[in-house]
PDB file of C-alpha atoms in Angstrom:
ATOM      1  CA  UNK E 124      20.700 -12.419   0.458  1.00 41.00           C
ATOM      2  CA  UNK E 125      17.206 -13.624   2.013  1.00 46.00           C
ATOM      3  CA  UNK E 126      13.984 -13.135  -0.516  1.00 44.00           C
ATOM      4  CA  UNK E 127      12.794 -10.801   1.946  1.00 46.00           C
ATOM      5  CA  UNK E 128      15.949  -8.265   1.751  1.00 44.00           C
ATOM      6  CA  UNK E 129      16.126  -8.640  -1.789  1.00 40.00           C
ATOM      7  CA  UNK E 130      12.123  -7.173  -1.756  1.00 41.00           C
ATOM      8  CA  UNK E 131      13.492  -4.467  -0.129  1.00 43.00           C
ATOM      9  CA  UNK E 132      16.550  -4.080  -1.742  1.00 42.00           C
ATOM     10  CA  UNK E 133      14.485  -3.764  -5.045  1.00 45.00           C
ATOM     11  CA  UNK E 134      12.027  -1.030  -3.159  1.00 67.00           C
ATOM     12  CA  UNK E 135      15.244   1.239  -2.170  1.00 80.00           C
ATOM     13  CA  UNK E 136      18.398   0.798  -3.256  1.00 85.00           C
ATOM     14  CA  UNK E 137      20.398   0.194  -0.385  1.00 86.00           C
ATOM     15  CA  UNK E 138      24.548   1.296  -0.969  1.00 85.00           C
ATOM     16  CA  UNK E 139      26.837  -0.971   0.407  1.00 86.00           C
ATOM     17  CA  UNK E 140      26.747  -1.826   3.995  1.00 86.00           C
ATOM     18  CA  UNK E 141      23.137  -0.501   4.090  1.00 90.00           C
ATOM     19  CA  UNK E 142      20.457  -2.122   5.669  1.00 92.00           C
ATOM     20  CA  UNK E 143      16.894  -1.717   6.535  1.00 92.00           C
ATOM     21  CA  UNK E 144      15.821  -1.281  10.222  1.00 93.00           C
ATOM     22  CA  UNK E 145      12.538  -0.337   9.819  1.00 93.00           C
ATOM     23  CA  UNK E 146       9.786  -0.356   6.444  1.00 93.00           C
ATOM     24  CA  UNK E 147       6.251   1.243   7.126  1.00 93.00           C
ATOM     25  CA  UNK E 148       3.683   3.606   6.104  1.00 93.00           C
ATOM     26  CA  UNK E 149       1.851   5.858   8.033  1.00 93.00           C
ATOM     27  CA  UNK E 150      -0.745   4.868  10.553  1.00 93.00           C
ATOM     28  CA  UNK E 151      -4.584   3.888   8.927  1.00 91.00           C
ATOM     29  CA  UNK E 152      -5.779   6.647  11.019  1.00 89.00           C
ATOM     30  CA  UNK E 153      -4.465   8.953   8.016  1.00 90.00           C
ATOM     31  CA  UNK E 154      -7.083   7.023   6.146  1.00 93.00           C
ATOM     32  CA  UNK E 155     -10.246   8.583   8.365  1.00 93.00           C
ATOM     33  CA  UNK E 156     -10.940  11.473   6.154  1.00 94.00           C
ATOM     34  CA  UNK E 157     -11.123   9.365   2.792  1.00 96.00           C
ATOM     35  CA  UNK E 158     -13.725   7.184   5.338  1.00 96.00           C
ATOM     36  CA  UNK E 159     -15.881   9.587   5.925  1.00 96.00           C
ATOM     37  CA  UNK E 160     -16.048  10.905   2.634  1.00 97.00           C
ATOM     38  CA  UNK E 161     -17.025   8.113   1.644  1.00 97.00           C
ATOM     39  CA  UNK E 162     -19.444   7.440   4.258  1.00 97.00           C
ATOM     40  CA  UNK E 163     -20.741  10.765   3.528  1.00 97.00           C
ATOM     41  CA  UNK E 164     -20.910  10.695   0.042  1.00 97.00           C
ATOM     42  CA  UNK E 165     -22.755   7.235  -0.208  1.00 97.00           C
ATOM     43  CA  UNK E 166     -25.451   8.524   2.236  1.00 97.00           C
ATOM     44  CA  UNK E 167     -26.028  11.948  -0.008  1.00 96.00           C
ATOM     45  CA  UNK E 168     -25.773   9.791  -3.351  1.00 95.00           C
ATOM     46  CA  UNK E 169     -28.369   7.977  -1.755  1.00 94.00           C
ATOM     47  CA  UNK E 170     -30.916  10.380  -0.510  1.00 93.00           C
ATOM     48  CA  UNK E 171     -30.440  12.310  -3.490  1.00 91.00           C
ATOM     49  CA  UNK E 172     -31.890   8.980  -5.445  1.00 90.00           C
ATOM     50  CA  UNK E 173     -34.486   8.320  -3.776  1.00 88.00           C
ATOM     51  CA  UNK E 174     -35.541  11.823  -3.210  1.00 83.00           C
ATOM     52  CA  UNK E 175     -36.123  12.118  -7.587  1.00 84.00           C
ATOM     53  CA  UNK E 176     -37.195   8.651  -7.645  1.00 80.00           C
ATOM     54  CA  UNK E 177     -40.618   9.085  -5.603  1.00 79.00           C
ATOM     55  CA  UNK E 178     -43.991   9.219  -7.208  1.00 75.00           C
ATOM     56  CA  UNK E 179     -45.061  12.136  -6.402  1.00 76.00           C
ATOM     57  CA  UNK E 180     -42.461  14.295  -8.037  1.00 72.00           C
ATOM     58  CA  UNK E 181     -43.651  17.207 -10.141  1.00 77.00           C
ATOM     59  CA  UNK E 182     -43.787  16.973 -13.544  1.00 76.00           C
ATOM     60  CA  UNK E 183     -40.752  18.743 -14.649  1.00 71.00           C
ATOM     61  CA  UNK E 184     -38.260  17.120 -12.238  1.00 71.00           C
ATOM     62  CA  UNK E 185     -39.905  13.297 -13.981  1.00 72.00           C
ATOM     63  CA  UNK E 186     -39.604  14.504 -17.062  1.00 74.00           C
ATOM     64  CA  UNK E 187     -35.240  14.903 -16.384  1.00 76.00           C
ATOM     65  CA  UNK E 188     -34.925  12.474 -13.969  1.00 79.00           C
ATOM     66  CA  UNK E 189     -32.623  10.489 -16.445  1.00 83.00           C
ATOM     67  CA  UNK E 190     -30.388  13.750 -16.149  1.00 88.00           C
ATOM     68  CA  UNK E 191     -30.529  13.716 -12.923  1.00 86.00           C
ATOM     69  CA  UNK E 192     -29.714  10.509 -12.004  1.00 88.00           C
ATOM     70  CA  UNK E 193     -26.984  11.075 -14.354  1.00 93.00           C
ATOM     71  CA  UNK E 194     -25.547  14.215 -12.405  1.00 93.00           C
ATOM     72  CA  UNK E 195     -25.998  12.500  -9.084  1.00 93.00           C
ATOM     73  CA  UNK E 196     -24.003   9.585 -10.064  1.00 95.00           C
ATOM     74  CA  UNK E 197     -21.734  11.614 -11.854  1.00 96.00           C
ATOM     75  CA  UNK E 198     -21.084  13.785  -9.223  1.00 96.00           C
ATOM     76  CA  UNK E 199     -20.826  11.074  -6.306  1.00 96.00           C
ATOM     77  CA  UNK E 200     -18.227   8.933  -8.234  1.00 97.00           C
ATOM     78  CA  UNK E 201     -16.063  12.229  -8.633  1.00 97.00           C
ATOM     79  CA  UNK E 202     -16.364  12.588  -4.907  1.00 97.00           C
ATOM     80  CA  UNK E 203     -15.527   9.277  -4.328  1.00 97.00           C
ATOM     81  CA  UNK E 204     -12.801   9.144  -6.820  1.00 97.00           C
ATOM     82  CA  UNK E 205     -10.747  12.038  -5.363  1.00 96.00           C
ATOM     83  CA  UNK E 206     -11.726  12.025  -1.804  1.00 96.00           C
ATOM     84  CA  UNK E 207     -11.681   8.947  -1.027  1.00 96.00           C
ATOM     85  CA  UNK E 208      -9.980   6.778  -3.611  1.00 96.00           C
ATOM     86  CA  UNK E 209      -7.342   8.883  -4.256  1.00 95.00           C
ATOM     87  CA  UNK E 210      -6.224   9.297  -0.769  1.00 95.00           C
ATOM     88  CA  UNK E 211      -6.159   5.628  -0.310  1.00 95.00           C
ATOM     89  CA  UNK E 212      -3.660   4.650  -3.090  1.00 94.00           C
ATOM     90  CA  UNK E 213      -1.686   7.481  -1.953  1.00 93.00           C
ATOM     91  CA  UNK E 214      -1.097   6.080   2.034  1.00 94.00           C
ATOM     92  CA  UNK E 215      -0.696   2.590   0.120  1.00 92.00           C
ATOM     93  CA  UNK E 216       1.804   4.316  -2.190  1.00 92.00           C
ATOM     94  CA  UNK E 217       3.913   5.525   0.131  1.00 92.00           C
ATOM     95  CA  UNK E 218       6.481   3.703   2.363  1.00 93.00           C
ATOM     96  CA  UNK E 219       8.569   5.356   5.311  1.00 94.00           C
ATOM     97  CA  UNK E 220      12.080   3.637   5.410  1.00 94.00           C
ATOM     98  CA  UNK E 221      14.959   4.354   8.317  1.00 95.00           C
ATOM     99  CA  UNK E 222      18.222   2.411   7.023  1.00 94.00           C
ATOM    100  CA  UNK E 223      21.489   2.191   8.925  1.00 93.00           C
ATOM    101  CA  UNK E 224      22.609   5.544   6.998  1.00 94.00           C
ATOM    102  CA  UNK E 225      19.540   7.724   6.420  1.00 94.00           C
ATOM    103  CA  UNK E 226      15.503   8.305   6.418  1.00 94.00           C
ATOM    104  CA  UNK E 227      13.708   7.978   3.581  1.00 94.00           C
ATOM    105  CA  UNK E 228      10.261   8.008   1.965  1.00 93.00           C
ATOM    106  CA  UNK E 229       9.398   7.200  -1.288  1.00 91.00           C
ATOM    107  CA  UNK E 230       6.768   6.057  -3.673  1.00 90.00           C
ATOM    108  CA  UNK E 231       6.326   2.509  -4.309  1.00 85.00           C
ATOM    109  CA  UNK E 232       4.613   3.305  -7.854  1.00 84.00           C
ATOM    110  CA  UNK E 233       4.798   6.379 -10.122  1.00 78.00           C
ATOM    111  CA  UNK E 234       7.338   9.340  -9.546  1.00 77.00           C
ATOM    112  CA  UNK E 235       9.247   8.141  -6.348  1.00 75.00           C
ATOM    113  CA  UNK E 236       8.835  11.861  -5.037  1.00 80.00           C
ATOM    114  CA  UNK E 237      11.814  11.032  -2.030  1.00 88.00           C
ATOM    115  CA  UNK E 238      12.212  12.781   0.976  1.00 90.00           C
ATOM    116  CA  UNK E 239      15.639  11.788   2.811  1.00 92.00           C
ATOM    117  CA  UNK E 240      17.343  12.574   5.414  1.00 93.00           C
ATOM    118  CA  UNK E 241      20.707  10.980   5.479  1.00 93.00           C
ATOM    119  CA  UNK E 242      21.665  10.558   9.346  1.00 93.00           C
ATOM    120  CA  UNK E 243      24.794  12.520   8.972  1.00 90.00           C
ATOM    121  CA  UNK E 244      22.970  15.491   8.383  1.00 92.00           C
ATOM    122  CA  UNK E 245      20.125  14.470  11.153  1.00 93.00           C
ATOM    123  CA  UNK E 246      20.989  16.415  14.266  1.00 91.00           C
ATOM    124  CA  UNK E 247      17.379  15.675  16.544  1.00 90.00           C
ATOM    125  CA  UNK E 248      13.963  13.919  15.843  1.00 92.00           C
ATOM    126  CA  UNK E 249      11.189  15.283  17.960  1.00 93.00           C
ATOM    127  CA  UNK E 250       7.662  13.995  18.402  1.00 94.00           C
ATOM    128  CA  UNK E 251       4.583  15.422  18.177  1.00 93.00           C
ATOM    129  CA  UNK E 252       0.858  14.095  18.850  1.00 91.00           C
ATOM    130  CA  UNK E 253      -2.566  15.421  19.044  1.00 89.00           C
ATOM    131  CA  UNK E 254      -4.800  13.711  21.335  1.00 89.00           C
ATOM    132  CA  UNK E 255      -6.455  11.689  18.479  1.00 86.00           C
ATOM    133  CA  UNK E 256      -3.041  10.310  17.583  1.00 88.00           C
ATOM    134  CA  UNK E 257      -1.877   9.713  21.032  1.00 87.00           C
ATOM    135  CA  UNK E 258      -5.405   7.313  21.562  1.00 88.00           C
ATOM    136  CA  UNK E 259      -4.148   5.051  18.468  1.00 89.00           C
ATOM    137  CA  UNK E 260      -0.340   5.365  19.436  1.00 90.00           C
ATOM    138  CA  UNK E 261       0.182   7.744  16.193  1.00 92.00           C
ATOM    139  CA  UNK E 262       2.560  11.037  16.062  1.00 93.00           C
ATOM    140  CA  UNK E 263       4.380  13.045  13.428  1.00 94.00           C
ATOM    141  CA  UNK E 264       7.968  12.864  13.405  1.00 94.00           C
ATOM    142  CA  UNK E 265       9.353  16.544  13.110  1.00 94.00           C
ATOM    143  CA  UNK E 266      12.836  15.740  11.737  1.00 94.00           C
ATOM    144  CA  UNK E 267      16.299  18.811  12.330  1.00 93.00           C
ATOM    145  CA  UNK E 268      18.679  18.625  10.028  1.00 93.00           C
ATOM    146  CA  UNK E 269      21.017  20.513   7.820  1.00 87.00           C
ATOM    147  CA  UNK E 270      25.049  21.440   7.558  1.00 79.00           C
ATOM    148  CA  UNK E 271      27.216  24.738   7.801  1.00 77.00           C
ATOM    149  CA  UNK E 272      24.519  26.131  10.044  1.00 73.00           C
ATOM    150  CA  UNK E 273      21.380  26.181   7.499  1.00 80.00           C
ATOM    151  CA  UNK E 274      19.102  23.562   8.886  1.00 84.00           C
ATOM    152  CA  UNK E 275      15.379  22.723   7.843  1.00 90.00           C
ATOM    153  CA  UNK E 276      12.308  20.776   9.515  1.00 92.00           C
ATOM    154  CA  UNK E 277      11.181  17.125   7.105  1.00 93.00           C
ATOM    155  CA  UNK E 278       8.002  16.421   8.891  1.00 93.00           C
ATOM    156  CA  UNK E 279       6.940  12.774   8.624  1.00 93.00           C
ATOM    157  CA  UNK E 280       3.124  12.452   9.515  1.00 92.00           C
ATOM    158  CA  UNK E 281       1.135  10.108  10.992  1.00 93.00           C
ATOM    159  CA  UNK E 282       3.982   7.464  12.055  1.00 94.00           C
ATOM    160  CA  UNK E 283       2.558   4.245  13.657  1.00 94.00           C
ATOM    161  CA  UNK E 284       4.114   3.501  17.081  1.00 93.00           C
ATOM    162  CA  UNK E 285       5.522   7.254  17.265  1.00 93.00           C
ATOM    163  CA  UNK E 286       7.253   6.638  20.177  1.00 94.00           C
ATOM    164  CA  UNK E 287       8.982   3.555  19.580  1.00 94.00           C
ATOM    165  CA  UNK E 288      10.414   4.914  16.145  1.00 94.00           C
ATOM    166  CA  UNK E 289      11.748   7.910  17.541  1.00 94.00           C
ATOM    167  CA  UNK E 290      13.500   6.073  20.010  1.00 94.00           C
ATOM    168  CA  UNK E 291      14.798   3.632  17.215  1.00 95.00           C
ATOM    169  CA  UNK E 292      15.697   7.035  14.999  1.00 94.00           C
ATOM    170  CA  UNK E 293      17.718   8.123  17.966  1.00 93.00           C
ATOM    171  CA  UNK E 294      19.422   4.855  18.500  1.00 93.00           C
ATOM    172  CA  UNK E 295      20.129   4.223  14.566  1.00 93.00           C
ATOM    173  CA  UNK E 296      21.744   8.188  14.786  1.00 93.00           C
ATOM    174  CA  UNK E 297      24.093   7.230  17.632  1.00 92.00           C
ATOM    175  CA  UNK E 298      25.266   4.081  16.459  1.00 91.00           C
ATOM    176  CA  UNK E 299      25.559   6.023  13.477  1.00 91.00           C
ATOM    177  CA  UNK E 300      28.021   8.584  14.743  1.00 90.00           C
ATOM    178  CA  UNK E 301      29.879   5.641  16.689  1.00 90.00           C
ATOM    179  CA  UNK E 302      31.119   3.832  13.283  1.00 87.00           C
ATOM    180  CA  UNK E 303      31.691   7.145  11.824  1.00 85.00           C
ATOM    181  CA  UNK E 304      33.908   8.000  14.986  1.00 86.00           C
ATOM    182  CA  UNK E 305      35.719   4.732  14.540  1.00 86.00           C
ATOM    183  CA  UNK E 306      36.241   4.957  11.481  1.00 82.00           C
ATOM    184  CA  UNK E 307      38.044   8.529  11.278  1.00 80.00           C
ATOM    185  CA  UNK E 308      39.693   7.430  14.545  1.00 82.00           C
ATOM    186  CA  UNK E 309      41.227   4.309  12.333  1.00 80.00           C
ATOM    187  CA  UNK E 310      42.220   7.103   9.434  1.00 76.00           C
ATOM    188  CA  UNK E 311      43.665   9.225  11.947  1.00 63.00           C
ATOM    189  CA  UNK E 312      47.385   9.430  12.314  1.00 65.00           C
ATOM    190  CA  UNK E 313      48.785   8.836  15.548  1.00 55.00           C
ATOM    191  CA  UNK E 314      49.975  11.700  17.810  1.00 58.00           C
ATOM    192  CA  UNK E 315      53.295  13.081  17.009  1.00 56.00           C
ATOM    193  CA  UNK E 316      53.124  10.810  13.860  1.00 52.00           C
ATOM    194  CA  UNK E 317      52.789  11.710  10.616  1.00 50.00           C
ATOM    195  CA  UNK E 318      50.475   9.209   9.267  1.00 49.00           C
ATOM    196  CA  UNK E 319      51.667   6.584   7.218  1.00 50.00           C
ATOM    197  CA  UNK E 320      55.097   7.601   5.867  1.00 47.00           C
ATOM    198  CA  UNK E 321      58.221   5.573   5.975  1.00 46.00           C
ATOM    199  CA  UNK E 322      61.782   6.453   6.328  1.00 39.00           C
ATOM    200  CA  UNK E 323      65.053   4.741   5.667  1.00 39.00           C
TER     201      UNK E 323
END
């Protein structure tokens, strides 16, 4: 086993005959809103400074401006903290997987929190974009799936090369359902036979 599969290997644990096809997170546009809250957050934190640091201040607003300064900053770091921070480590957290037998995504650190979608259950992977995504080649992934007629939707947002990965989804799922073909084809007992019984 190369260093590089036994990464992954130690990321998901892979059951035998597994492999990965594809490891990823979701596209860096998911990252824009944490940007501009930062962005906008810096600029108020800012203004907000200077605006209680100038000279001409009245007399009650000098004699707090310690508290103030302290609210500001207290304030602006919270903002930063949760909108952007926060959303930052969470896209780094999380990792998008397709294996030879399922879908899966997962937290790197922390509570895993997995969604997966084994490919015996997946049944059709359809693609959706919004003009923004289709400029940087981004789409979510709606995935079908279910058994004994109760199916549900697993939508995986913001995928990187949209396109391409449903179109490597939909080749995984029918090479997929080939094996398993073969295989129950192998299992099968011949016709007019009656499997693998022996008679004197």
């Amino acid at each position: 086993m190369t260093g590089r599969r036994l990464w992954l290997t130690m990321k998901l644990k892979l059951v035998e005959g597994e492999q990965v096809v594809i490891r990823t997170r979701a596209h860096h546009r998911a990252l824009l809103p944490a940007l501009i809250n930062f962005l906008i957050t810096v600029a108020v934190m800012s203004f907000l400074l200077g605006y209680i640091s100038r000279a001409d201040q009245p007399e009650f607003i000098e004699h707090y401006h310690h508290i103030g300064v302290f609210i500001i900053w207290a304030a602006g770091l919270l903002a930063l903290a949760f909108g952007s921070l926060k959303p930052a480590l969470s896209w780094a957290n999380r990792l998008t997987y397709l294996t030879t037998h399922r879908l899966v995504q997962k937290n790197l650190l922390g509570a895993a929190q997995p969604t997966v979608v084994p490919l015996g259950l997946l049944s059709e992977v359809r693609l959706k974009a919004s003009r923004l995504q289709s400029m940087s080649a981004a789409g979510d992934l709606v995935l079908l799936h279910g058994a004994y007629g109760q199916h549900q939707r697993t939508r995986l947002n913001n995928m990187p090369d949209a396109a391409h990965f449903q179109t490597v989804v939909a080749e995984e799922l029918s090479e997929y359902r080939r094996n398993v073909a073969a295989q129950y084809a192998q299992q099968a007992p011949a016709p007019g036979g009656y499997g693998d019984a022996h008679y004197a």
